[in-house]
Tab-separated table of C-alpha atoms and ligand atoms in Angstrom:
chain	number	residue	atom	x	y	z
A	1	MET	CA	107.887	100.310	113.205
A	2	ARG	CA	104.783	100.748	111.259
A	3	TYR	CA	101.481	103.004	112.603
A	4	THR	CA	98.485	104.005	111.016
A	5	LEU	CA	97.207	107.374	110.403
A	6	LYS	CA	94.792	107.279	112.940
A	7	THR	CA	97.525	106.401	115.670
A	8	LYS	CA	100.084	108.870	115.039
A	9	LEU	CA	97.699	111.779	114.560
A	10	THR	CA	96.598	110.347	118.302
A	11	LEU	CA	99.862	110.515	119.474
A	12	SER	CA	101.052	113.612	118.270
A	13	TYR	CA	97.956	115.188	119.752
A	14	ILE	CA	98.303	113.384	123.465
A	15	MET	CA	102.297	114.823	123.066
A	16	VAL	CA	101.642	118.601	122.178
A	17	ALA	CA	98.861	118.097	125.347
A	18	PHE	CA	101.466	116.971	127.486
A	19	ILE	CA	104.042	119.346	125.880
A	20	SER	CA	102.039	122.386	126.807
A	21	ILE	CA	100.969	120.636	130.508
A	22	PHE	CA	104.566	120.618	131.644
A	23	LEU	CA	105.269	123.938	130.010
A	24	VAL	CA	101.978	125.898	132.250
A	25	SER	CA	103.038	123.398	134.999
A	26	LEU	CA	106.373	123.717	135.142
A	27	SER	CA	106.196	127.996	134.532
A	28	ALA	CA	102.761	128.407	136.438
A	29	ASN	CA	104.867	126.381	139.298
A	30	LEU	CA	108.613	128.619	139.822
A	31	LEU	CA	106.668	132.161	138.854
A	32	LEU	CA	103.869	131.501	141.741
A	33	GLU	CA	105.899	129.804	144.646
A	34	LYS	CA	108.428	132.884	143.502
A	35	HIS	CA	105.738	135.624	144.338
A	36	PHE	CA	104.481	133.426	146.874
A	37	ARG	CA	107.573	133.275	148.533
A	38	GLU	CA	107.953	137.142	148.784
A	39	TYR	CA	104.128	137.856	149.131
A	40	VAL	CA	104.526	135.124	152.250
A	41	SER	CA	107.765	136.886	153.396
A	42	ALA	CA	106.744	140.664	152.831
A	43	ASN	CA	103.588	139.416	154.840
A	44	GLN	CA	105.699	137.725	158.214
A	45	GLU	CA	107.227	140.897	157.926
A	46	LYS	CA	104.433	143.221	158.232
A	47	ASN	CA	102.693	141.103	160.917
A	48	ASN	CA	106.661	141.562	162.469
A	49	SER	CA	106.848	144.892	162.693
A	50	ASP	CA	102.685	144.968	163.403
A	51	LEU	CA	103.266	143.161	167.229
A	52	THR	CA	106.625	145.277	167.626
A	53	SER	CA	104.087	148.770	167.128
A	54	THR	CA	101.272	146.826	169.154
A	55	LEU	CA	103.491	146.588	172.016
A	56	ALA	CA	105.548	150.486	171.063
A	57	GLN	CA	101.822	151.115	172.137
A	58	GLN	CA	100.876	149.392	175.255
A	59	TYR	CA	104.203	151.268	176.406
A	60	ARG	CA	103.624	154.614	175.418
A	61	GLN	CA	100.168	154.288	177.409
A	62	LEU	CA	101.217	152.517	180.409
A	63	GLY	CA	104.651	154.460	180.648
A	64	GLU	CA	106.375	151.287	181.953
A	65	TRP	CA	106.198	147.433	180.968
A	66	ASN	CA	103.617	145.439	182.101
A	67	LEU	CA	102.896	142.005	182.432
A	68	PHE	CA	100.166	141.296	182.129
A	69	ALA	CA	99.155	143.587	179.698
A	70	ILE	CA	101.646	141.862	177.390
A	71	GLU	CA	100.794	137.986	178.420
A	72	PRO	CA	97.302	138.201	175.958
A	73	LEU	CA	99.360	139.912	174.052
A	74	GLY	CA	102.207	137.171	173.940
A	75	ILE	CA	99.556	133.877	173.609
A	76	ASN	CA	97.760	135.374	171.003
A	77	ALA	CA	101.386	135.174	169.260
A	78	LEU	CA	101.791	132.106	170.600
A	79	GLU	CA	98.399	130.803	168.784
A	80	ASN	CA	99.015	132.445	166.043
A	81	GLY	CA	102.257	130.160	165.856
A	82	THR	CA	104.830	132.872	166.719
A	83	ILE	CA	107.663	132.757	169.329
A	84	ILE	CA	108.327	136.814	171.138
A	85	LYS	CA	110.192	137.387	173.934
A	86	VAL	CA	109.790	141.065	175.588
A	87	ILE	CA	113.492	142.622	177.019
A	88	ASP	CA	113.251	145.536	178.500
A	89	ASN	CA	115.746	148.205	178.087
A	90	ASN	CA	118.035	146.393	181.079
A	91	GLY	CA	117.942	142.750	179.552
A	92	THR	CA	115.067	142.168	182.448
A	93	THR	CA	113.059	139.808	180.433
A	94	ILE	CA	109.322	140.535	181.333
A	95	TRP	CA	107.048	138.496	179.527
A	96	ASP	CA	109.302	134.981	177.458
A	97	ALA	CA	106.937	132.402	175.728
A	98	GLN	CA	109.041	129.247	176.339
A	99	THR	CA	108.640	130.410	179.953
A	100	HIS	CA	105.115	130.519	179.752
A	101	ASN	CA	104.260	127.643	177.757
A	102	ASN	CA	107.567	126.054	176.460
A	103	GLY	CA	106.170	122.328	175.103
A	104	MET	CA	103.967	124.778	172.900
A	105	CYS	CA	106.859	126.935	171.585
A	106	GLN	CA	108.716	123.314	171.263
A	107	SER	CA	105.972	121.446	168.921
A	108	ILE	CA	105.941	125.507	167.017
A	109	ILE	CA	109.665	124.967	165.887
A	110	ILE	CA	109.310	121.176	165.237
A	111	GLU	CA	106.252	121.821	163.110
A	112	MET	CA	108.946	124.296	161.168
A	113	ASN	CA	111.448	122.042	161.335
A	114	LYS	CA	108.917	119.272	159.297
A	115	ASN	CA	106.798	121.468	157.135
A	116	MET	CA	110.031	122.550	155.321
A	117	SER	CA	112.358	120.050	155.295
A	118	ASN	CA	109.381	117.913	153.988
A	119	ARG	CA	108.288	120.435	151.605
A	120	TYR	CA	111.651	121.409	150.522
A	121	PRO	CA	113.814	118.782	151.578
A	122	PHE	CA	117.351	121.133	150.169
A	123	MET	CA	117.168	124.214	151.563
A	124	LYS	CA	118.839	124.469	154.353
A	125	GLY	CA	116.684	126.482	157.086
A	126	GLU	CA	116.734	127.314	160.507
A	127	TYR	CA	115.111	128.741	163.096
A	128	SER	CA	116.330	131.352	164.707
A	129	LYS	CA	115.356	134.603	166.967
A	130	VAL	CA	115.359	138.067	165.410
A	131	PRO	CA	115.218	140.952	167.671
A	132	TYR	CA	113.363	143.752	166.317
A	133	PRO	CA	113.813	147.524	168.879
A	134	ILE	CA	110.523	148.916	170.451
A	135	LEU	CA	110.752	152.476	169.916
A	136	VAL	CA	108.827	155.201	171.295
A	137	ASP	CA	108.909	158.600	169.938
A	138	MET	CA	112.066	157.864	168.604
A	139	LYS	CA	113.728	156.331	171.636
A	140	GLN	CA	113.998	152.974	172.372
A	141	VAL	CA	111.746	151.701	175.246
A	142	GLY	CA	113.027	147.464	174.865
A	143	THR	CA	113.159	144.495	172.418
A	144	VAL	CA	111.146	142.222	171.175
A	145	GLU	CA	112.556	138.905	170.111
A	146	ILE	CA	110.397	137.127	167.105
A	147	GLY	CA	111.264	133.484	165.814
A	148	VAL	CA	111.214	133.168	162.557
A	149	TYR	CA	111.791	130.148	160.481
A	150	GLY	CA	114.709	131.716	157.659
A	151	PRO	CA	115.024	131.948	154.709
A	152	TYR	CA	111.651	131.731	154.477
A	153	TYR	CA	108.664	129.858	155.664
A	154	LEU	CA	105.458	128.329	154.936
A	155	ASN	CA	102.701	127.673	157.716
A	156	ASN	CA	100.117	125.452	156.428
A	157	ASN	CA	97.478	127.835	155.013
A	158	ASP	CA	100.795	128.395	152.295
A	159	LEU	CA	100.926	124.813	151.679
A	160	ALA	CA	98.382	124.164	150.772
A	161	PHE	CA	97.465	126.632	149.151
A	162	ILE	CA	100.475	125.244	146.906
A	163	THR	CA	98.940	121.768	147.168
A	164	SER	CA	95.486	122.666	145.612
A	165	LEU	CA	97.680	124.414	143.088
A	166	ASN	CA	99.394	121.573	142.120
A	167	GLN	CA	95.627	118.795	142.103
A	168	PHE	CA	94.010	121.686	139.931
A	169	LEU	CA	97.052	121.306	136.892
A	170	ILE	CA	96.783	117.401	137.525
A	171	ILE	CA	93.323	117.815	137.116
A	172	ILE	CA	93.418	120.314	133.982
A	173	ALA	CA	96.349	117.639	132.407
A	174	PHE	CA	94.720	114.629	133.219
A	175	LEU	CA	91.609	116.549	130.911
A	176	SER	CA	93.714	118.381	128.282
A	177	LEU	CA	94.840	114.780	127.694
A	178	LEU	CA	91.127	112.883	127.581
A	179	PHE	CA	90.335	115.900	125.396
A	180	SER	CA	93.233	115.500	122.898
A	181	ILE	CA	92.566	111.492	122.769
A	182	ILE	CA	89.126	112.279	121.735
A	183	LEU	CA	89.539	114.736	118.936
A	184	GLY	CA	93.450	113.540	117.826
A	185	SER	CA	90.805	110.366	116.998
A	186	ILE	CA	87.415	112.029	115.702
A	187	MET	CA	90.687	114.802	113.657
A	188	ALA	CA	92.390	111.459	112.551
A	189	LYS	CA	89.003	109.548	111.843
A	190	LYS	CA	87.993	112.657	109.329
A	191	ILE	CA	91.547	113.017	107.902
A	192	SER	CA	92.114	108.727	107.459
A	193	LEU	CA	88.739	108.104	106.168
A	194	PRO	CA	88.892	109.006	102.793
A	195	ILE	CA	92.648	108.227	102.427
A	196	SER	CA	91.097	104.204	103.361
A	197	ASN	CA	88.322	105.361	100.677
A	198	VAL	CA	91.457	106.321	98.517
A	199	ILE	CA	92.739	102.601	99.271
A	200	LEU	CA	89.105	100.494	99.460
A	201	SER	CA	88.694	101.937	95.454
A	202	ALA	CA	91.788	101.562	94.565
A	203	GLU	CA	92.561	97.723	94.847
A	204	ALA	CA	88.703	97.709	93.429
A	205	ILE	CA	89.879	99.006	90.339
A	206	SER	CA	93.111	97.184	90.642
A	207	LYS	CA	90.191	94.525	90.096
A	208	GLY	CA	89.538	95.753	86.919
A	209	LEU	CA	86.005	97.738	88.918
A	210	PHE	CA	86.202	101.097	87.949
A	211	ASN	CA	82.814	102.173	88.194
A	212	GLU	CA	83.913	102.245	92.285
A	213	LYS	CA	84.464	105.770	92.598
A	214	LEU	CA	84.824	108.147	95.230
A	215	LYS	CA	81.657	109.927	96.230
A	216	GLN	CA	81.840	111.192	99.406
A	217	LYS	CA	82.919	115.607	99.399
A	218	SER	CA	85.498	116.480	101.745
A	219	ASN	CA	86.115	120.733	103.227
A	220	THR	CA	89.424	119.199	103.055
A	221	ILE	CA	91.506	120.629	100.143
A	222	GLU	CA	94.655	118.776	99.986
A	223	ILE	CA	91.383	115.631	100.044
A	224	SER	CA	88.888	116.647	97.609
A	225	GLN	CA	91.901	117.758	95.508
A	226	LEU	CA	92.859	113.324	96.218
A	227	THR	CA	88.969	112.398	95.614
A	228	ASN	CA	88.940	114.034	92.801
A	229	THR	CA	92.455	113.156	91.328
A	230	PHE	CA	91.239	109.862	91.793
A	231	ASN	CA	88.846	109.819	90.104
A	232	ASP	CA	89.480	110.799	87.013
A	233	LEU	CA	92.782	108.597	87.324
A	234	ALA	CA	89.716	105.814	87.841
A	235	ASP	CA	88.358	107.319	84.189
A	236	SER	CA	91.247	107.529	82.506
A	237	LEU	CA	92.111	103.641	83.477
A	238	HIS	CA	88.629	102.341	82.561
A	239	LYS	CA	89.020	104.480	79.043
A	240	GLN	CA	92.429	102.808	78.679
A	241	ASP	CA	90.481	99.180	79.530
A	242	LYS	CA	88.333	99.843	77.487
A	243	LEU	CA	90.244	100.707	74.120
A	244	ARG	CA	92.354	97.958	75.305
A	245	LYS	CA	89.407	95.791	75.393
A	246	ARG	CA	88.306	97.139	72.219
A	247	LEU	CA	91.281	96.330	70.088
A	248	THR	CA	92.265	92.697	71.300
A	249	SER	CA	88.885	91.728	70.305
A	250	ASP	CA	88.559	94.281	66.975
A	251	VAL	CA	92.148	92.683	66.311
A	252	SER	CA	90.941	88.772	67.354
A	253	HIS	CA	87.825	89.930	65.128
A	254	GLU	CA	89.272	90.691	62.096
A	255	LEU	CA	92.350	88.615	61.822
A	256	ARG	CA	90.505	85.666	62.903
A	257	THR	CA	88.437	84.635	59.172
A	258	PRO	CA	91.381	85.841	56.825
A	259	LEU	CA	93.978	83.552	58.537
A	260	ALA	CA	91.620	80.443	59.088
A	261	THR	CA	91.894	81.274	54.991
A	262	LEU	CA	95.297	81.109	54.495
A	263	LYS	CA	95.757	78.478	57.054
A	264	SER	CA	93.606	76.666	54.874
A	265	HIS	CA	94.875	77.414	51.521
A	266	ILE	CA	98.816	76.072	52.694
A	267	GLU	CA	97.614	73.182	54.263
A	268	ALA	CA	95.785	72.732	51.268
A	269	MET	CA	98.819	73.417	48.886
A	270	ILE	CA	100.826	71.583	51.479
A	271	ASP	CA	98.702	68.440	51.166
A	272	GLY	CA	98.870	68.409	47.728
A	273	ILE	CA	95.333	69.185	47.137
A	274	TRP	CA	96.250	72.096	45.432
A	275	GLU	CA	98.771	72.881	42.632
A	276	PRO	CA	100.430	75.963	44.558
A	277	SER	CA	100.366	78.134	41.090
A	278	LEU	CA	100.525	81.950	40.858
A	279	GLU	CA	97.429	82.651	40.915
A	280	LYS	CA	96.857	81.335	44.149
A	281	LEU	CA	99.981	82.345	45.521
A	282	THR	CA	99.490	85.827	44.569
A	283	SER	CA	95.717	85.935	46.730
A	284	ILE	CA	97.809	84.439	49.176
A	285	GLN	CA	99.862	87.364	48.628
A	286	GLU	CA	96.749	89.986	48.335
A	287	GLU	CA	94.977	88.365	51.889
A	288	ILE	CA	98.696	88.510	53.465
A	289	THR	CA	99.296	92.499	52.838
A	290	ARG	CA	95.435	93.631	53.819
A	291	MET	CA	96.215	92.231	57.332
A	292	HIS	CA	100.179	94.040	57.676
A	293	HIS	CA	97.847	97.109	56.535
A	294	LEU	CA	94.732	96.080	59.039
A	295	VAL	CA	97.385	95.814	61.503
A	296	GLY	CA	98.476	99.146	60.567
A	297	ASP	CA	95.797	101.072	60.603
A	298	LEU	CA	94.894	99.296	63.992
A	299	GLU	CA	97.798	100.169	65.403
A	300	ALA	CA	97.427	103.992	64.133
A	301	LEU	CA	93.907	103.880	65.551
A	302	ALA	CA	95.383	102.699	69.120
A	303	LYS	CA	97.337	105.552	69.260
A	304	TYR	CA	95.248	107.840	67.934
A	305	GLU	CA	91.799	107.233	70.051
A	306	SER	CA	94.277	106.896	73.585
A	307	GLU	CA	96.388	110.299	72.247
A	308	ASN	CA	93.541	112.270	71.407
A	309	ILE	CA	93.618	113.352	74.959
A	310	TYR	CA	96.861	114.937	75.015
A	311	LEU	CA	96.745	117.265	71.874
A	312	ASN	CA	99.464	119.084	71.177
A	313	LYS	CA	98.006	122.402	70.157
A	314	SER	CA	100.021	124.951	68.087
A	315	GLU	CA	98.806	128.163	65.283
A	316	PHE	CA	99.894	127.338	61.894
A	317	ASP	CA	98.253	128.417	58.580
A	318	LEU	CA	95.381	125.983	57.230
A	319	GLU	CA	95.616	127.327	54.017
A	320	ALA	CA	99.690	125.767	53.255
A	321	LEU	CA	99.114	122.852	55.489
A	322	ILE	CA	95.673	121.942	53.138
A	323	VAL	CA	98.470	122.185	50.012
A	324	ASN	CA	100.915	120.411	51.496
A	325	THR	CA	99.024	117.636	52.114
A	326	VAL	CA	97.262	117.712	48.615
A	327	ASP	CA	100.608	118.165	47.256
A	328	ASN	CA	101.249	114.093	48.520
A	329	PHE	CA	98.740	113.026	45.652
A	330	LYS	CA	100.058	114.646	43.351
A	331	VAL	CA	100.059	111.090	41.096
A	332	GLU	CA	97.220	108.969	42.304
A	333	LEU	CA	95.535	111.839	41.674
A	334	GLU	CA	97.267	112.198	38.034
A	335	ALA	CA	97.085	108.062	37.939
A	336	LYS	CA	93.573	108.375	38.569
A	337	LYS	CA	92.742	111.524	36.096
A	338	ILE	CA	91.299	112.662	38.567
A	339	SER	CA	90.681	117.859	38.860
A	340	LEU	CA	91.041	118.622	42.450
A	341	SER	CA	90.338	122.022	42.711
A	342	MET	CA	91.268	124.658	46.278
A	343	LYS	CA	89.083	127.892	47.317
A	344	LEU	CA	91.169	128.913	50.811
A	345	LYS	CA	90.932	131.041	52.653
A	346	TYR	CA	94.573	132.092	54.122
A	347	GLN	CA	93.461	131.687	58.518
A	348	ILE	CA	95.816	130.477	61.193
A	349	ILE	CA	94.239	128.027	63.167
A	350	ASN	CA	95.013	126.485	66.815
A	351	ALA	CA	94.864	122.595	66.645
A	352	ASP	CA	97.601	119.893	66.545
A	353	ILE	CA	99.060	119.339	63.266
A	354	ASP	CA	100.031	116.069	62.646
A	355	LYS	CA	96.853	114.750	63.512
A	356	LEU	CA	94.791	117.601	61.033
A	357	LYS	CA	96.688	116.243	58.812
A	358	GLN	CA	96.099	113.247	59.708
A	359	VAL	CA	91.980	113.779	58.960
A	360	LEU	CA	92.942	115.845	55.918
A	361	ILE	CA	95.576	112.622	54.696
A	362	ASN	CA	92.163	109.951	55.155
A	363	LEU	CA	89.211	112.028	53.343
A	364	ILE	CA	90.978	113.188	50.481
A	365	SER	CA	92.458	108.946	50.613
A	366	ASN	CA	89.197	108.212	50.451
A	367	ALA	CA	87.515	110.869	48.320
A	368	LEU	CA	90.612	109.540	45.695
A	369	LYS	CA	89.502	105.640	46.328
A	370	PHE	CA	86.348	106.466	46.114
A	371	THR	CA	85.435	107.959	43.425
A	372	PRO	CA	85.881	107.403	39.155
A	373	LYS	CA	88.400	107.790	37.130
A	374	GLY	CA	88.088	111.520	35.520
A	375	GLY	CA	86.149	112.339	38.479
A	376	GLN	CA	86.160	115.821	40.451
A	377	ILE	CA	87.713	116.839	44.275
A	378	ASN	CA	86.974	120.338	46.026
A	379	ILE	CA	88.473	120.734	49.012
A	380	LEU	CA	86.897	124.418	50.369
A	381	ALA	CA	88.430	126.262	54.150
A	382	TYR	CA	87.146	129.071	55.300
A	383	ARG	CA	85.786	130.886	59.143
A	384	GLU	CA	83.172	131.497	60.085
A	385	GLY	CA	83.206	133.299	63.330
A	386	ASP	CA	85.028	131.032	65.860
A	387	ILE	CA	84.397	128.261	63.705
A	388	THR	CA	86.439	126.654	61.254
A	389	LYS	CA	85.282	125.196	58.052
A	390	ILE	CA	86.419	122.026	55.743
A	391	HIS	CA	84.779	120.796	53.206
A	392	ILE	CA	86.326	117.429	51.247
A	393	ILE	CA	84.168	117.390	48.048
A	394	ASP	CA	83.850	114.368	45.069
A	395	ASN	CA	81.084	112.961	42.703
A	396	GLY	CA	82.216	109.539	43.136
A	397	ILE	CA	80.028	106.344	44.137
A	398	GLY	CA	78.910	108.671	47.097
A	399	ILE	CA	77.287	106.964	50.839
A	400	ALA	CA	73.976	105.774	51.008
A	401	LYS	CA	72.462	108.289	53.919
A	402	THR	CA	71.285	105.062	55.624
A	403	GLU	CA	75.260	104.196	56.484
A	404	HIS	CA	75.641	108.163	57.136
A	405	THR	CA	76.831	107.545	61.037
A	406	LEU	CA	77.799	103.564	60.077
A	407	VAL	CA	80.657	104.550	57.891
A	408	PHE	CA	82.260	106.350	61.412
A	409	GLU	CA	82.160	103.394	62.659
A	410	ARG	CA	85.415	101.089	63.468
A	411	PHE	CA	85.866	99.034	61.793
A	412	TYR	CA	82.969	99.020	59.303
A	413	ARG	CA	82.875	98.685	55.064
A	414	ILE	CA	80.124	99.571	52.797
A	415	ASP	CA	80.233	96.205	51.127
A	416	GLN	CA	82.818	93.460	50.411
A	417	SER	CA	83.359	94.053	47.061
A	418	ARG	CA	84.163	97.783	47.873
A	419	THR	CA	86.885	97.050	50.235
A	420	ARG	CA	88.158	94.456	48.194
A	421	HIS	CA	89.157	96.252	45.602
A	422	THR	CA	90.245	99.834	47.401
A	423	GLY	CA	92.092	97.933	50.050
A	424	GLY	CA	90.381	99.860	52.641
A	425	SER	CA	89.767	98.353	56.526
A	426	GLY	CA	86.805	100.839	57.532
A	427	ILE	CA	88.936	102.169	59.930
A	428	GLY	CA	90.218	105.943	58.508
A	429	LEU	CA	87.158	107.785	59.959
A	430	ALA	CA	86.603	106.394	62.705
A	431	ILE	CA	89.914	107.987	62.440
A	432	VAL	CA	88.769	111.262	61.352
A	433	LYS	CA	86.217	111.921	64.004
A	434	SER	CA	87.697	110.950	66.745
A	435	ILE	CA	90.800	113.073	66.455
A	436	ILE	CA	87.652	115.473	65.285
A	437	GLU	CA	86.066	115.552	68.349
A	438	ALA	CA	89.943	115.872	70.490
A	439	HIS	CA	89.245	118.911	69.146
A	440	LYS	CA	85.882	119.933	70.516
A	441	GLY	CA	84.785	120.356	66.691
A	442	THR	CA	82.298	118.042	64.481
A	443	ILE	CA	82.138	115.854	61.129
A	444	GLU	CA	79.198	116.325	59.486
A	445	LEU	CA	78.318	114.327	55.658
A	446	VAL	CA	76.577	115.002	52.716
A	447	SER	CA	75.988	112.051	50.131
A	448	ASP	CA	73.522	109.442	48.774
A	449	LEU	CA	74.370	106.734	46.727
A	450	ASN	CA	75.875	107.619	43.017
A	451	MET	CA	75.460	111.051	44.087
A	452	GLY	CA	79.323	112.165	45.363
A	453	SER	CA	80.579	113.122	48.913
A	454	GLU	CA	80.758	116.105	50.945
A	455	PHE	CA	82.676	115.427	55.140
A	456	ILE	CA	82.311	118.728	56.436
A	457	ILE	CA	84.383	119.319	59.319
A	458	SER	CA	84.098	122.635	61.916
A	459	ILE	CA	87.247	123.412	63.757
A	460	PRO	CA	85.859	126.100	67.088
A	461	ASN	CA	89.335	127.882	66.825
A	462	TYR	CA	90.080	129.117	71.018
B	1	LIG	P1	88.230	102.281	55.148
B	1	LIG	O1	89.340	102.484	55.280
B	1	LIG	O2	87.388	101.233	54.231
B	1	LIG	O3	88.174	103.499	54.274
B	1	LIG	P2	86.767	104.514	55.869
B	1	LIG	O4	86.996	104.008	57.692
B	1	LIG	O5	87.867	105.476	55.538
B	1	LIG	O6	87.487	102.756	55.899
B	1	LIG	O7	85.675	105.008	55.397
B	1	LIG	C1	84.467	103.523	55.952
B	1	LIG	C2	83.889	102.970	54.539
B	1	LIG	O8	82.534	104.476	54.005
B	1	LIG	C3	84.213	103.079	53.361
B	1	LIG	O9	84.675	101.096	53.646
B	1	LIG	C4	83.223	103.406	52.532
B	1	LIG	O10	82.574	102.404	51.811
B	1	LIG	C5	82.323	104.212	52.737
B	1	LIG	N1	83.695	105.762	52.376
B	1	LIG	C6	84.338	106.712	52.802
B	1	LIG	N2	84.596	107.875	52.351
B	1	LIG	C7	84.264	107.852	51.092
B	1	LIG	C8	83.557	108.900	49.902
B	1	LIG	N3	84.427	109.492	50.212
B	1	LIG	N4	82.921	108.293	49.285
B	1	LIG	C9	82.129	107.399	49.032
B	1	LIG	N5	82.387	106.254	49.939
B	1	LIG	C10	83.498	106.260	51.179
């Protein structure tokens, strides 16, 4: 069986209410009845001894037993439900309630039996006469037999008290039940509403509606954590989704034209329109190589853009990283006869070493690509307060001021002729920018056409 959170919460409230009412009623009945019985028995005992001492007082005043003095006392006791019989020391009956009004005595006895057997059907009680000696100056002058119901007796008033106590408990039980249902459903609503909202938003997000975020605030810590985590999850899914869509459109956009060209060239060769000459095949091969690079670059970009959120930071020596990276370009530098000088200040920086190396590789390889033979590349690294600065300067062809922001866009190449010559796909600087931004840093470009280029990286060191 599956229940809603609301039903479960309300049911548990009702259950708690029931259990507490049951326990309270049980203990109230047990304790109260016990004490009440003791109280009732003590009261009866006191009444009996009061009656005995009243009779003794009468005897002391009159010096003998007098029927007319005893009778009103006996009738009064009888009217209060107590059957008495007064006997003198010789065993002669002076006044007997049963002789006076046997019918009334019988009905008192019947009512006593009825009261007690109705209320306590398993109790073995019976009516009996208990003799109390009447003492005057420590001398017995007679006996009064008082009819009692043992082991204890509850009269109508006493029973009415117990009944009204139980009725009161039943009313409380109903009220608690009502409150627990109301309170349970209010609490359940409060708790289940945000969860239902999460479900609705999750459904919307699963359909691609990433802006369906949770707005409701809650003062329940867990619920506000759930809302925040859910919104973060929605943001991250949105980002991933945008990335995926962009990547797919970029891939199709960038690959469609070269693939169409390749297709038409190969079809022309198959149809015999073109001779499959070495020159044509080499051009086809070059195009395939370019696409191959493009796919590799796209993969790298996708990786960096999605991974940027998770920087694997550590403290390392920046100088060593730059020297080591430059070492990898030794062959190209020599081939183009480009001299590279470095002015580095030793410093420990806290960053993602692999990603920073990728930044250096992209910038140095660009400087190499866009600097003619015999050119010059300079690398500077130093610290300014909390910021680490790296400059990569070349005296190459430079970038026109109008292109400064565009070069950091994905797939932006300044002009096709340059690109064809250098084989780039316009992704390198986009990667650089996203890595630097993930480090909460900035990248600046100082350049103009034919004036060389200077890329300045600033990374905060915390
Ligand atoms: P690519 O992979 O084509 O090099 P980038 O994103 O690295 O792509 O660079 C984008 C464009 O910016 C390049 O096509 C190039 O025209 C220009 N560029 C980048 N670096 C330099 C530089 N050091 N000197 C001159 N132009 C540059």
